[in-house]
mmCIF file of C-alpha atoms in Angstrom:
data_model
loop_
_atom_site.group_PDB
_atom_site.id
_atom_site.type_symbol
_atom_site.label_atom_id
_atom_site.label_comp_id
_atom_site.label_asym_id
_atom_site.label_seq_id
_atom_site.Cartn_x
_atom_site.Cartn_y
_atom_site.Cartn_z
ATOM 1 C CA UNK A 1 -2.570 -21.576 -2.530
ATOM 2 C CA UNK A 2 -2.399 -19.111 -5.529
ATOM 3 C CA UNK A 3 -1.461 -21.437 -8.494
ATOM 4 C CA UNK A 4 -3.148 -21.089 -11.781
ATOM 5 C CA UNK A 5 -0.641 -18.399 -13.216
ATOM 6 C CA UNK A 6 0.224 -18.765 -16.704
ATOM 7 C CA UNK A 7 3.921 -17.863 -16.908
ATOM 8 C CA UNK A 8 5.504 -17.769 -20.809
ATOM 9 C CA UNK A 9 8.300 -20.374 -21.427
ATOM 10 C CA UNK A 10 10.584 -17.316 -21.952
ATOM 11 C CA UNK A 11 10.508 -15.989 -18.465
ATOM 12 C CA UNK A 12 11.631 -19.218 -17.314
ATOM 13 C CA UNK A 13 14.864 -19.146 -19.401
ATOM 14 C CA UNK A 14 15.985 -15.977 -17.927
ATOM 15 C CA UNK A 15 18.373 -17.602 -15.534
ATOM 16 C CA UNK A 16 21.271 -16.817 -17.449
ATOM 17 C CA UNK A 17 20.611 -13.023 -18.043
ATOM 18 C CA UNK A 18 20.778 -12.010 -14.219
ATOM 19 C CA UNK A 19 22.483 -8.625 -13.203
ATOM 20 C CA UNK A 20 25.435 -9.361 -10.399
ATOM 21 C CA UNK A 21 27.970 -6.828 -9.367
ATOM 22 C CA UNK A 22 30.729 -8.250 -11.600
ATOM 23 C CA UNK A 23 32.187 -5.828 -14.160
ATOM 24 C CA UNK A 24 30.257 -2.919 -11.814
ATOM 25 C CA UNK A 25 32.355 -0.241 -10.972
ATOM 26 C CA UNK A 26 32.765 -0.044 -6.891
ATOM 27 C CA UNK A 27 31.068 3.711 -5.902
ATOM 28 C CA UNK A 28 34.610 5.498 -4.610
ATOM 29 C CA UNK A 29 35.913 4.943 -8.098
ATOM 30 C CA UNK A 30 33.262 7.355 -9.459
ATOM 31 C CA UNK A 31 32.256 10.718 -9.159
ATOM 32 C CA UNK A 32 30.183 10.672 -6.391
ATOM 33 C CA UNK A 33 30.658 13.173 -3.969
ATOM 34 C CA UNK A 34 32.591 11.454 -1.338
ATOM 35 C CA UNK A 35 31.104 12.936 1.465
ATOM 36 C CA UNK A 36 28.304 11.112 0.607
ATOM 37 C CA UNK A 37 29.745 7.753 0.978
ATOM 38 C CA UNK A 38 31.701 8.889 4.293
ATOM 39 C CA UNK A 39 28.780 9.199 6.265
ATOM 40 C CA UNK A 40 26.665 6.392 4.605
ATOM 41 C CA UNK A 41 24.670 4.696 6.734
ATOM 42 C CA UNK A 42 25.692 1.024 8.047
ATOM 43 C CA UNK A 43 22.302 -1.611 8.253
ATOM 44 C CA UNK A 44 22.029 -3.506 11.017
ATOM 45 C CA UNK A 45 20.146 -6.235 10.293
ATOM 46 C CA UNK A 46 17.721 -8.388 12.389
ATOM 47 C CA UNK A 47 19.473 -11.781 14.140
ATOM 48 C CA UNK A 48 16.401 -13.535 13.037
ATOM 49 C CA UNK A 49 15.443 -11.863 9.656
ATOM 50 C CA UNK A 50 15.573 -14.384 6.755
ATOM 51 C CA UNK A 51 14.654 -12.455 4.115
ATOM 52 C CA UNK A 52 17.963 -10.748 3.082
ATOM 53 C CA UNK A 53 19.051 -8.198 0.944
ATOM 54 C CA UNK A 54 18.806 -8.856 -2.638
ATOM 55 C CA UNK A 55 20.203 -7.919 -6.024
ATOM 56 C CA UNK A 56 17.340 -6.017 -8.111
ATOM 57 C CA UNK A 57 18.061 -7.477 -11.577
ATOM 58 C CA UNK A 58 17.618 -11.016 -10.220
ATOM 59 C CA UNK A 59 14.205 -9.882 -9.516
ATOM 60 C CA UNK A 60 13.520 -9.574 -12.911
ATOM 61 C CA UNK A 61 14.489 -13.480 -13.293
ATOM 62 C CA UNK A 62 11.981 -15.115 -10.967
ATOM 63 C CA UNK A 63 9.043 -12.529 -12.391
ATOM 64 C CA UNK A 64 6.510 -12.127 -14.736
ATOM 65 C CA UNK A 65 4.923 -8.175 -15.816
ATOM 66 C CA UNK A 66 1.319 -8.841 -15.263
ATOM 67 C CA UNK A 67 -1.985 -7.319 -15.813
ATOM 68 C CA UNK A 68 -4.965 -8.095 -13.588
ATOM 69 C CA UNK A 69 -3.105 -11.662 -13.387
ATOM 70 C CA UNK A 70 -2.587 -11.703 -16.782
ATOM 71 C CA UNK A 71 0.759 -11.667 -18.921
ATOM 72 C CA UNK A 72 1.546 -8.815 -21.182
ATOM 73 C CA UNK A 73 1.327 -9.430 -24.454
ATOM 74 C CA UNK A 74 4.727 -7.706 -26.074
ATOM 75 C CA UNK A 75 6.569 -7.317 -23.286
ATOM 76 C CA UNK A 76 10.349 -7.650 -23.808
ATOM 77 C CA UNK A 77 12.005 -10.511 -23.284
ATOM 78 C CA UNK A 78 14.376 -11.183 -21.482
ATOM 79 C CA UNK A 79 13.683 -8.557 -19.519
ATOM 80 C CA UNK A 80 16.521 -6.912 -17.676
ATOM 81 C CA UNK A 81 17.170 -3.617 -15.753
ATOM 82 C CA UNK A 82 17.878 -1.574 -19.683
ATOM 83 C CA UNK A 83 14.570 -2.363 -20.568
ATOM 84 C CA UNK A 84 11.906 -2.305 -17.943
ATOM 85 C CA UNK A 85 10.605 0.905 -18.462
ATOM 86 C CA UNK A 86 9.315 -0.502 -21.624
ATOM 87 C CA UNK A 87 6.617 -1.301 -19.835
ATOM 88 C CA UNK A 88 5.244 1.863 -18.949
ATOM 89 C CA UNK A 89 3.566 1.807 -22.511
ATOM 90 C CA UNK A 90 1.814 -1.724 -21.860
ATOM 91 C CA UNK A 91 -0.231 -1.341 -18.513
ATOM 92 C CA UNK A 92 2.102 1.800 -16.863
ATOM 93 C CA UNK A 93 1.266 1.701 -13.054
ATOM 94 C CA UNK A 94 -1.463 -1.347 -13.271
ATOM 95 C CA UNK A 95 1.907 -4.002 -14.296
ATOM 96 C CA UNK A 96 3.002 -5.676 -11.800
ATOM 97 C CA UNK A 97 6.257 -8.121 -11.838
ATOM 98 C CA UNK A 98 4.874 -11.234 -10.843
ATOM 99 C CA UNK A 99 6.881 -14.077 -8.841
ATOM 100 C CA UNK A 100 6.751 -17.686 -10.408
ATOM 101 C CA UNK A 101 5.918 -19.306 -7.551
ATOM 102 C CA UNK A 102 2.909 -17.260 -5.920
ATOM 103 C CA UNK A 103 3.479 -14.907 -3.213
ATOM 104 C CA UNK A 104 2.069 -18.083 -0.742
ATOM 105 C CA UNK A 105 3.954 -20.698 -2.719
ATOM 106 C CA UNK A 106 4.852 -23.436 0.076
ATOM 107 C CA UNK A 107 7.845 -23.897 0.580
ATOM 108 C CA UNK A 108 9.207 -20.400 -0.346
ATOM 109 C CA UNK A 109 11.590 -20.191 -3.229
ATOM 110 C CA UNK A 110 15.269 -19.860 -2.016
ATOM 111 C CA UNK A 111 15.234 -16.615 -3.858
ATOM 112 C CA UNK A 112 12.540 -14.899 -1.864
ATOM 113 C CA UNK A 113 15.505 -14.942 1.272
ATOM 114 C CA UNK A 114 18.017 -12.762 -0.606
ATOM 115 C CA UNK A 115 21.909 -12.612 0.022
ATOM 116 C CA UNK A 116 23.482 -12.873 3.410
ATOM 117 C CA UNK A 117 25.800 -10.036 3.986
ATOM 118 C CA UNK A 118 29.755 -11.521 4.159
ATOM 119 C CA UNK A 119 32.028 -10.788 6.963
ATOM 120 C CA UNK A 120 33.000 -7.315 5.175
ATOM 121 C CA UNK A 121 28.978 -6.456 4.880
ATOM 122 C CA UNK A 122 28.913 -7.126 1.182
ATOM 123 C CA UNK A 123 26.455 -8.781 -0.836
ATOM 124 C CA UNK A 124 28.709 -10.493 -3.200
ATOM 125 C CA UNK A 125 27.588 -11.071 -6.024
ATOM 126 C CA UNK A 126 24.364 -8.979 -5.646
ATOM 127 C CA UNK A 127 23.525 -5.443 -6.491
ATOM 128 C CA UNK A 128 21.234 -4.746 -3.762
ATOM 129 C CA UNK A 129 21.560 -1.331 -2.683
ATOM 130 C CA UNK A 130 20.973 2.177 -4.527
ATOM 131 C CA UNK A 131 22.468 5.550 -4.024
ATOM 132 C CA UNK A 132 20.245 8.569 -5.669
ATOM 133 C CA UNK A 133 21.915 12.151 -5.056
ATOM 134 C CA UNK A 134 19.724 15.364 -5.400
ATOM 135 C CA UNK A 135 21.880 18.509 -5.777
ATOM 136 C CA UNK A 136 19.185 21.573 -4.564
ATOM 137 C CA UNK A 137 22.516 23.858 -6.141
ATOM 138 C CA UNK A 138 22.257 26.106 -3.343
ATOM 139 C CA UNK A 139 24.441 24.224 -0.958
ATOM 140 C CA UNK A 140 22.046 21.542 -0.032
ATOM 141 C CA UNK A 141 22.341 18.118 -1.101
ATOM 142 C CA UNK A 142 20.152 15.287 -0.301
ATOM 143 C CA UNK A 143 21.348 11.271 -0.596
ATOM 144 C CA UNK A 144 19.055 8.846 -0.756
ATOM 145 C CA UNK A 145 20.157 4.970 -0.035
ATOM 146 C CA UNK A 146 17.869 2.513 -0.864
ATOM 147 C CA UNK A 147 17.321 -0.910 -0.119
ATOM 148 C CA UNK A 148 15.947 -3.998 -1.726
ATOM 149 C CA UNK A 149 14.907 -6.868 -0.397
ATOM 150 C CA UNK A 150 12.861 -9.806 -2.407
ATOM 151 C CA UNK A 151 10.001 -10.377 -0.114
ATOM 152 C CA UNK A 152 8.185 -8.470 3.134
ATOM 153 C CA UNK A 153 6.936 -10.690 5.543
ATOM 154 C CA UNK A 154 4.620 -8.489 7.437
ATOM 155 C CA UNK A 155 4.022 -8.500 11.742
ATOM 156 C CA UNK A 156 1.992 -10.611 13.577
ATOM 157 C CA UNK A 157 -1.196 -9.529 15.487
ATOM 158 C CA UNK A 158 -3.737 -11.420 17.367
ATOM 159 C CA UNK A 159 -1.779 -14.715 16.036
ATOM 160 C CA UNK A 160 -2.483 -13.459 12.426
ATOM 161 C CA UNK A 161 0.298 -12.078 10.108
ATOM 162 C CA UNK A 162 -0.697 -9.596 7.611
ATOM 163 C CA UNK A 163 1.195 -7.639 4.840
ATOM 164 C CA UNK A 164 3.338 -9.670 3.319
ATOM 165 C CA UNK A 165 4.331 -8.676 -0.342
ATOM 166 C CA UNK A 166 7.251 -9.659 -2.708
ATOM 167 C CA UNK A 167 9.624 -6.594 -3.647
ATOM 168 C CA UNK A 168 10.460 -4.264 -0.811
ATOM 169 C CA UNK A 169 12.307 -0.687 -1.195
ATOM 170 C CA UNK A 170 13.243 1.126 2.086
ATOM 171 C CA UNK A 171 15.844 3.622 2.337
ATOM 172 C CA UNK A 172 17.281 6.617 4.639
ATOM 173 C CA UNK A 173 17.983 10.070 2.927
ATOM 174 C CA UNK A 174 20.453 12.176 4.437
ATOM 175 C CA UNK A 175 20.413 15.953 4.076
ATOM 176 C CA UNK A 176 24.079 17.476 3.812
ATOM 177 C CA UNK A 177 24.310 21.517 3.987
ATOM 178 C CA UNK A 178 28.365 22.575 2.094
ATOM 179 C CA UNK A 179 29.427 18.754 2.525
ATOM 180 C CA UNK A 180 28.135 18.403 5.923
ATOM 181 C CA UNK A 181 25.370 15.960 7.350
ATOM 182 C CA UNK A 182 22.435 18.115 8.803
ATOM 183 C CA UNK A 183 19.317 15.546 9.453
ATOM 184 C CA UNK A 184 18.616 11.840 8.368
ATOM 185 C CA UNK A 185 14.954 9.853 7.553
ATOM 186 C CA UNK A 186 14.302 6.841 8.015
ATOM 187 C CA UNK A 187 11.888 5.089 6.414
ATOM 188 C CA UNK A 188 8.800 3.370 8.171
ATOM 189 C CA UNK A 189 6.044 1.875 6.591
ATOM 190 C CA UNK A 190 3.660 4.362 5.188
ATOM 191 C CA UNK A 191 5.642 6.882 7.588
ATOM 192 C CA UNK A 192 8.898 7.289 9.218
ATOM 193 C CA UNK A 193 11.385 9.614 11.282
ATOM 194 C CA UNK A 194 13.910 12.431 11.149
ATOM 195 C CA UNK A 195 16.803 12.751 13.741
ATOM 196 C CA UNK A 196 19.613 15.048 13.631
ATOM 197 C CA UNK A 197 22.824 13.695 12.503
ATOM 198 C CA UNK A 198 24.361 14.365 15.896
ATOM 199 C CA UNK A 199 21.737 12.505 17.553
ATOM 200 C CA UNK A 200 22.461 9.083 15.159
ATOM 201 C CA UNK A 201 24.718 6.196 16.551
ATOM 202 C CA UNK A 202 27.242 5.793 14.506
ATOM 203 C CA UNK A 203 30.493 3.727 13.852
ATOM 204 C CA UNK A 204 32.954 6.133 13.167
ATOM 205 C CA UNK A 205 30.764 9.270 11.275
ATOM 206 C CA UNK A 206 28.275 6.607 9.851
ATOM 207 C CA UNK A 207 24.760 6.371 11.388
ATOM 208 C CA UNK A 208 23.364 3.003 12.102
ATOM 209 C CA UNK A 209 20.222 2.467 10.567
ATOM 210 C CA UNK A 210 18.150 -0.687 12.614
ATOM 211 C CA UNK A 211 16.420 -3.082 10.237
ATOM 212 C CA UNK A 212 12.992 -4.604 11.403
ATOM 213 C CA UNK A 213 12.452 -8.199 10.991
ATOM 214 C CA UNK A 214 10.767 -9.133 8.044
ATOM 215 C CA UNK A 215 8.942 -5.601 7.474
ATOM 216 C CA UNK A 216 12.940 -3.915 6.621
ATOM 217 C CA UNK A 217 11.347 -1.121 8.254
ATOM 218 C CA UNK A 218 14.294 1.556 9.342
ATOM 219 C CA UNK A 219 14.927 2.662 12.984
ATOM 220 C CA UNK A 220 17.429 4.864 14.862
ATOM 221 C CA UNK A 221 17.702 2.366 17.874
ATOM 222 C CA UNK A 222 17.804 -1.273 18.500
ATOM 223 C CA UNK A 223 14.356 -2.342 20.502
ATOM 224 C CA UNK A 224 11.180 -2.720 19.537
ATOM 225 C CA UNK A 225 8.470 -0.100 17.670
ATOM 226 C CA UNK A 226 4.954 -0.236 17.810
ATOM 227 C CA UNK A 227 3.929 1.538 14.338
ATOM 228 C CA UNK A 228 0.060 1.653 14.984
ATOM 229 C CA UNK A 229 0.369 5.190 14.633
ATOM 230 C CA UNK A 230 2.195 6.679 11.638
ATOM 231 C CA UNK A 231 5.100 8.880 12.361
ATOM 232 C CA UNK A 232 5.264 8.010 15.641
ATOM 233 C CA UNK A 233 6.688 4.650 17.654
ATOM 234 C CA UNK A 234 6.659 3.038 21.077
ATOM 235 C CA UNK A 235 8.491 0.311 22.778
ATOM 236 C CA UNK A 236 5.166 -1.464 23.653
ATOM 237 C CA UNK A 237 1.953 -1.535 21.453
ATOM 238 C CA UNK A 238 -0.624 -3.442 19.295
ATOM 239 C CA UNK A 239 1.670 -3.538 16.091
ATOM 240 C CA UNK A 240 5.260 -4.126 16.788
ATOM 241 C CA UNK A 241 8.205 -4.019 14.644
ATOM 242 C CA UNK A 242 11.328 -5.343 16.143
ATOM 243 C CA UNK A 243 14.915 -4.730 15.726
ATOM 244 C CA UNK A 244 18.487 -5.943 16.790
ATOM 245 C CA UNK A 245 22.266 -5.963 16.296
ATOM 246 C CA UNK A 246 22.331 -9.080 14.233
ATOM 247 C CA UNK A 247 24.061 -8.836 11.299
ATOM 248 C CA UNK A 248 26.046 -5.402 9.898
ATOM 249 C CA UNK A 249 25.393 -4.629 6.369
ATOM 250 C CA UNK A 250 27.224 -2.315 4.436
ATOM 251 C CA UNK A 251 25.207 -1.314 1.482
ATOM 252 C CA UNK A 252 27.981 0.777 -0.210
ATOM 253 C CA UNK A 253 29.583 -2.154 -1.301
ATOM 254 C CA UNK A 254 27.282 -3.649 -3.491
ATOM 255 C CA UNK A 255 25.436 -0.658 -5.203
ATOM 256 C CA UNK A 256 24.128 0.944 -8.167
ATOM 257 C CA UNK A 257 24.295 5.190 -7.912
ATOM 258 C CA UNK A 258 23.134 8.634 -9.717
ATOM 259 C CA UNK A 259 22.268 11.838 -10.069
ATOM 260 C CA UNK A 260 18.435 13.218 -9.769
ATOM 261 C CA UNK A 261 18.491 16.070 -12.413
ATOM 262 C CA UNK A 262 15.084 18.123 -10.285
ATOM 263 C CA UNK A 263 14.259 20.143 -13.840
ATOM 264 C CA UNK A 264 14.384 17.025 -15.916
ATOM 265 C CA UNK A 265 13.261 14.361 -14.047
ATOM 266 C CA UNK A 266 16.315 12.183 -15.082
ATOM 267 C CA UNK A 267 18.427 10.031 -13.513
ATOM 268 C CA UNK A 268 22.527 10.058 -14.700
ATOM 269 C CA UNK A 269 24.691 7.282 -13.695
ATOM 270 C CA UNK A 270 27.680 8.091 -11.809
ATOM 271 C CA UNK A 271 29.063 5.325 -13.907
ATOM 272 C CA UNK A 272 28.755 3.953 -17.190
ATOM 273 C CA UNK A 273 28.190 0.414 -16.151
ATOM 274 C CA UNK A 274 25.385 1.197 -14.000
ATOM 275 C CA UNK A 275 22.252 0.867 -16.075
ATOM 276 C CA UNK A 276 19.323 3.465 -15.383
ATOM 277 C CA UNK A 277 16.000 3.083 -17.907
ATOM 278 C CA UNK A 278 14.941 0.590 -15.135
ATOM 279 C CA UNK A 279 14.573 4.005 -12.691
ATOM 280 C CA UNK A 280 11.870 5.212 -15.180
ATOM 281 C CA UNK A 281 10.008 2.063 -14.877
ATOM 282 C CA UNK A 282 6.487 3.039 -13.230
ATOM 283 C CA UNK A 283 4.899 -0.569 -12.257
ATOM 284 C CA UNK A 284 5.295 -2.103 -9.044
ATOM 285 C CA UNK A 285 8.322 -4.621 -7.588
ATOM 286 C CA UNK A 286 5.622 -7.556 -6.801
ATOM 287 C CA UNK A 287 2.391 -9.398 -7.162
ATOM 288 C CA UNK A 288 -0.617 -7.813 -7.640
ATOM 289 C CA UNK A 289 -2.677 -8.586 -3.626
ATOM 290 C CA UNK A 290 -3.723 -12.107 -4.062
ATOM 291 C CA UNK A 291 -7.567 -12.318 -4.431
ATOM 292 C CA UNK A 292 -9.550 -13.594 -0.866
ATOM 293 C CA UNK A 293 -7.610 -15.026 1.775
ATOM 294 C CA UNK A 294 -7.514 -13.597 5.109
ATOM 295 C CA UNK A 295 -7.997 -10.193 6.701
ATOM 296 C CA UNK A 296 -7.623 -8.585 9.841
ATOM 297 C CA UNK A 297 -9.362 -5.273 10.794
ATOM 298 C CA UNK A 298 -9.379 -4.909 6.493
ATOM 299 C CA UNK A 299 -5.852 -5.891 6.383
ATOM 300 C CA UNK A 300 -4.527 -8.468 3.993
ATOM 301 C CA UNK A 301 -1.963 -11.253 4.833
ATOM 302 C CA UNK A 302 -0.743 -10.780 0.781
ATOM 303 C CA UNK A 303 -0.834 -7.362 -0.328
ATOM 304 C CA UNK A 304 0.381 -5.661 -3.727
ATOM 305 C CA UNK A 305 4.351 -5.098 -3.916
ATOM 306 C CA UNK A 306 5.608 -1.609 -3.817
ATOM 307 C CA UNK A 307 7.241 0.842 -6.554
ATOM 308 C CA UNK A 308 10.370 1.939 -6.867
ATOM 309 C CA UNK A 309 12.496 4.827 -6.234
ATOM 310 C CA UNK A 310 11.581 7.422 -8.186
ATOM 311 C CA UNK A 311 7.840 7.066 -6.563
ATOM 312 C CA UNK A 312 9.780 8.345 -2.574
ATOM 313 C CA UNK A 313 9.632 11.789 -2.555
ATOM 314 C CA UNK A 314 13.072 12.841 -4.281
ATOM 315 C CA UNK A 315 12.063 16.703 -4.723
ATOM 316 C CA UNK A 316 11.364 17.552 -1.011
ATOM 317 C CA UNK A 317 12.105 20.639 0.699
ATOM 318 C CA UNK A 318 12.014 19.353 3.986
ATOM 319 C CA UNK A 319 14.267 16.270 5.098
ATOM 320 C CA UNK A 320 10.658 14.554 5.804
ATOM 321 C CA UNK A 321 8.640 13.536 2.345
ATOM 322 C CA UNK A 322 5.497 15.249 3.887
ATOM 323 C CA UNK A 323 4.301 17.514 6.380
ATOM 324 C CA UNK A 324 4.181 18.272 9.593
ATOM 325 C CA UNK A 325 8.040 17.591 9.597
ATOM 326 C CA UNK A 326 9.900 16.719 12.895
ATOM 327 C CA UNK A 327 13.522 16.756 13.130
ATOM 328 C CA UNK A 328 14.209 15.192 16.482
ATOM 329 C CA UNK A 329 17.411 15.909 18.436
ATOM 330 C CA UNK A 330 17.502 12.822 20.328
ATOM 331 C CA UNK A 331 17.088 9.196 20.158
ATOM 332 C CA UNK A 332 13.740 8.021 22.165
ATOM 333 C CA UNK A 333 14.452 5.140 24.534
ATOM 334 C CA UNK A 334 18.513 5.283 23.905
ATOM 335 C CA UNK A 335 19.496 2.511 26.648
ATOM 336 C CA UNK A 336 17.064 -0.858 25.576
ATOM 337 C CA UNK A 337 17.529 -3.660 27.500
ATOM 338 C CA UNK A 338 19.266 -6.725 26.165
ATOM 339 C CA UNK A 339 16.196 -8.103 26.277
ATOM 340 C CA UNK A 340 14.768 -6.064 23.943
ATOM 341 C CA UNK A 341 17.750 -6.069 21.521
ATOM 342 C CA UNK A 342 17.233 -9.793 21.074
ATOM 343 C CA UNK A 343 13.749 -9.733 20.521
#
């Protein structure tokens, strides 16, 4: 077990200066566009799933910005969400926010497991979600709605699990053409998927988006997805994510949003009690992969957290962040089996 991290006495006061959702301004009280939030997408997330949604400034809390394992020397403190791009100028991409405990701390700390979603699909009292809007000005706008989760716990393979990191960002982006949804991605490990809007299920006009257990990856059915291959999944295979109708999330509710100015490179707040400097912040969400322990086929059981939003692709032409680009028309395997839903 990873233990011999030196964490300063001042990270460990930081309880009190945790970012919740009260005084936050809810999203249809802003200046959003409102299509936007009309056909935002609804999370359904896995029966079994334990590691919940959870509010991105308490992240900050349980951390530490490391080096190579090492604290930074003049790093603010506390640090919160207004500040945390002030550590671009003390490591930049190589900082990494470090949980107390250790990524394999036994048992986990209750706040690797998030917030569970309430009967309305809140998070109450956690911000958890993000909404980043990029106007193209020519009729084409593209929403982004992120995700955050405080740990990964990665699939299982040959009895062996592998790729579990603290932080995780996912999201779906929808394209909209005068107002109106065109095409939708959905995040998927180091890949993903486009569908038409029209070929989405939806409640009402708002596409579900299936949430894998433990990975968070992002599917357009309930089943299971074998993601061996990038861009592409199957309900049978050698790496399998799985997802179900377990419990509806509504990410809308508890969420930070803003404007992607393409010429700048900024981010605007729809609102001024959103705070934003922590968009700029270039480090990654996690610990650093923990030195030695297992591997399978060069695969790590702890691996390094991710970065954040700004790092997904947010200037793309194409409703996919890379090429070749597949919009699909139709969901693949629409009927599963109830067996497969609660798997």
């Amino acid at each position: 077990m990873w233990t011999s991290i030196f964490i300063p006495a001042a990270y460990l006061l930081q309880s009190t200066t945790a970012i919740t959702d009260g005084g936050v301004k809810e999203l249809p009280a802003t200046e959003i566009p409102s299509f936007v939030l009309e056909y935002a997408p609804l999370v359904w997330l896995h029966s079994q799933d334990v590691y919940m949604p959870s509010d991105i400034g308490q992240q900050l809390v349980h951390t530490t910005p490391m080096v190579d394992w090492k604290g930074i020397s003049g790093a603010s403190s506390p640090l919160t969400l207004d500040n945390l791009d002030s550590l671009n100028d003390l490591g930049n991409t190589s900082v990494y926010l470090t949980s107390h405990e250790g990524i394999d701390a036994q048992p986990q700390p209750p706040w690797f497991r998030g917030t569970v979603p309430d009967q309305q699909g809140k998070t109450e009292g956690a911000i958890s979600s993000v909404i980043v809007v990029r106007d193209h000005n020519n009729g084409t706008l593209d929403a982004f709605y992120f995700y955050f989760y405080a740990y990964n716990q990665g699939n299982t393979v040959l009895g062996m699990e592998f790729g579990d990191h603290i932080g995780d960002w996912e999201h779906n982006m929808i394209r909209f053409q005068n107002g109106s949804p065109q095409a939708i991605w959905y995040s998927q490990h180091a890949g993903g998927q486009a569908f038409t809007y029209n070929a989405t299920e939806k409640q009402g006009k708002r596409p579900y988006a299936y949430s894998a257990n433990g990975t968070h990856a992002v599917y357009v059915i309930a089943g299971n997805h074998d993601h061996a291959i990038p861009h592409l999944n199957l309900p049978v295979g050698f790496v399998v994510d799985h997802t179900d109708r377990g419990k509806l999330w509504d990410p809308t509710l508890s969420a930070y949003a803003y404007s992607y100015d393409a010429n700048s490179r900024t981010f605007l707040p729809y609102d001024p009690s959103y705070p934003v400097n922590w968009l700029n912040y270039n480090g990654q969400w996690g610990d650093d992969a923990l030195p030695g322990g297992p591997e399978l086929f060069g695969q790590a059981k702890y691996t390094a957290g991710p970065n954040g939003p700004k790092f997904k692709k947010l200037l793309r032409e194409k409703v996919c962040p890379s090429d070749p680009c597949t919009v699909l028309p139709f969901r693949i395997w629409m009927e599963t089996s109830e067996e497969q839903q609660r798997a």
